[in-house]
């Protein structure tokens, strides 16, 4: 998973803390964590295409949450940034080199590959766990760990 997923998750929480009436630019969101603005902007645009954020152009433009954090799962963000493709792709290496066997004798197609089967099961569990947790739960945990963080962010944004 790319670092863009982490950046996108933090940006969503930061947008919630900034307030519903404030659009925040990619540059300003990036500056809060000392990230490259152009790269963060790509992640934010992916979230906007997925309907997680809205964006508005212009000097007072920027990004806002398109829906409440409770309606955004971690899997929503991962899929928006990384795409819907499976993380593991069986390349059927068991069919290559001196160890390659006869497909009829060694288990048939990729769906029968023990490695592919185990990885698919693990990925499905991972995706279900991400889909079961929403960003409001993350926000609540972050506020328990750092109660002053929302206020510090709002004050910093107001000072721009």
C-alpha atoms as one frame of an Amber mdcrd trajectory, in Angstrom:
protein
   0.000   0.000   0.000   1.340   3.417  -0.864   1.988   6.224   1.581  -0.764
   8.092  -0.255  -3.328   6.024   1.660  -1.978   7.272   4.992  -1.931  10.829
   3.684  -5.509  10.537   2.418  -6.787   9.122   5.708  -5.163  11.896   7.753
  -6.431  14.518   5.303 -10.015  13.316   5.719  -9.772  13.582   9.504  -8.125
  16.998   9.184 -10.937  18.174   6.903 -13.466  17.043   9.502 -11.579  18.987
  12.170 -11.390  22.078   9.969 -15.186  22.319   9.940 -17.868  21.742   7.299
 -17.902  25.325   6.069 -14.193  25.566   5.309 -12.600  24.420   2.060  -8.914
  23.652   2.554  -6.412  23.695  -0.284  -4.172  20.735  -1.029  -1.172  22.971
  -0.346  -2.472  23.877   3.105  -3.337  20.259   3.967   0.117  19.199   2.772
   1.853  21.912   4.808   0.210  20.674   8.024   2.225  17.424   7.785   5.115
  18.764   5.665   4.105  16.668   2.634   4.647  17.409  -1.052   1.534  19.335
  -2.119   1.492  18.077  -5.722   1.532  14.436  -4.632  -1.074  14.958  -1.896
  -3.250  16.742  -4.447  -3.278  13.549  -6.552  -4.586  11.604  -3.550  -7.208
  14.254  -2.807  -8.353  14.269  -6.442  -8.736  10.475  -6.262 -10.900  10.916
  -3.135 -12.986  13.522  -4.970 -13.482  11.187  -7.949 -14.660   8.521  -5.494
 -17.201  10.893  -3.932 -15.411  11.063  -0.589 -14.400  14.716  -1.011 -15.671
  17.632  -3.044 -13.351  20.182  -4.573 -13.948  23.755  -5.556 -11.588  25.870
  -7.659 -10.360  29.378  -7.051  -8.528  31.322  -4.372 -11.093  30.384  -1.730
 -11.447  26.875  -3.112 -10.141  23.618  -1.829 -11.420  20.331  -0.514 -14.275
  19.423   1.821 -15.736  16.138   2.945 -18.568  15.052   0.657 -20.174  12.967
   3.374 -19.845  12.425   7.116 -16.818  10.515   8.383 -19.142   7.815   9.725
 -20.172   7.107   6.118 -16.587   6.674   4.869 -14.887   3.349   5.503 -11.173
   2.778   5.500 -11.746   0.514   2.497 -13.423   3.402   0.644 -10.229   5.433
   1.011  -7.920   2.536   0.147  -9.929   1.725  -2.986 -10.016   5.385  -4.026
  -6.250   5.799  -3.712  -4.972   2.342  -4.652  -7.721   1.237  -7.008 -10.014
  -1.770  -6.750  -7.493  -4.340  -7.991  -6.479  -7.195  -5.768  -3.196  -6.712
  -3.930  -1.973 -10.237  -4.758  -1.863 -11.429  -8.331  -1.007 -15.063  -8.915
   1.521 -15.218 -11.747   1.410 -19.024 -11.911   5.142 -19.393 -11.322   4.494
 -23.037 -10.470   4.120 -23.521 -14.237   7.638 -22.168 -14.971  11.174 -23.524
 -14.820  12.344 -27.030 -14.052   9.710 -27.407 -11.336   6.836 -26.834 -13.751
   4.425 -29.695 -13.769   1.672 -30.866 -16.024  -1.348 -28.581 -15.332  -3.649
 -31.584 -15.278  -1.436 -33.342 -12.751  -0.626 -30.464 -10.399  -3.962 -28.965
  -9.576  -5.392 -27.261 -12.642  -5.915 -23.496 -12.850  -4.816 -20.577 -10.654
  -7.945 -20.889  -8.509  -6.579 -24.257  -7.372  -3.134 -22.886  -6.450  -2.669
 -23.235  -2.680  -0.681 -19.979  -2.482  -3.254 -18.004  -4.496  -6.079 -19.477
  -2.412  -4.397 -18.512   0.902  -3.581 -15.000  -0.315  -7.131 -14.465  -1.606
  -8.569 -15.551   1.754  -6.221 -13.204   3.629  -6.990 -10.273   1.330 -10.717
 -10.819   1.700 -10.349 -10.728   5.513  -8.234  -7.554   5.240 -10.783  -5.850
   2.971 -13.653  -6.824   5.277 -11.792  -5.408   8.289 -11.142  -2.123   6.466
 -14.765  -1.937   5.301 -15.983  -2.498   8.864 -14.166   0.544  10.286 -15.173
   4.093   9.432 -13.259   7.341   9.610 -15.359   8.692  12.460 -14.009   5.864
  14.632 -10.504   6.918  13.606 -11.303  10.568  14.419 -12.587   9.608  17.862
  -9.461   7.562  18.601  -7.222  10.397  17.394  -9.052  12.858  19.658  -8.675
  10.550  22.654  -4.938  10.292  21.957  -4.439  13.998  21.196  -7.397  16.027
  22.512  -5.890  19.339  21.460  -5.218  18.343  17.837  -8.505  19.605  16.331
  -8.130  23.018  17.967  -4.476  23.330  16.925  -5.393  22.547  13.316  -8.284
  25.050  13.270  -6.094  27.773  14.801  -3.327  27.080  12.273  -5.769  27.205
   9.363  -7.291  30.458  10.649  -3.823  32.030  10.735  -3.292  31.594   6.986
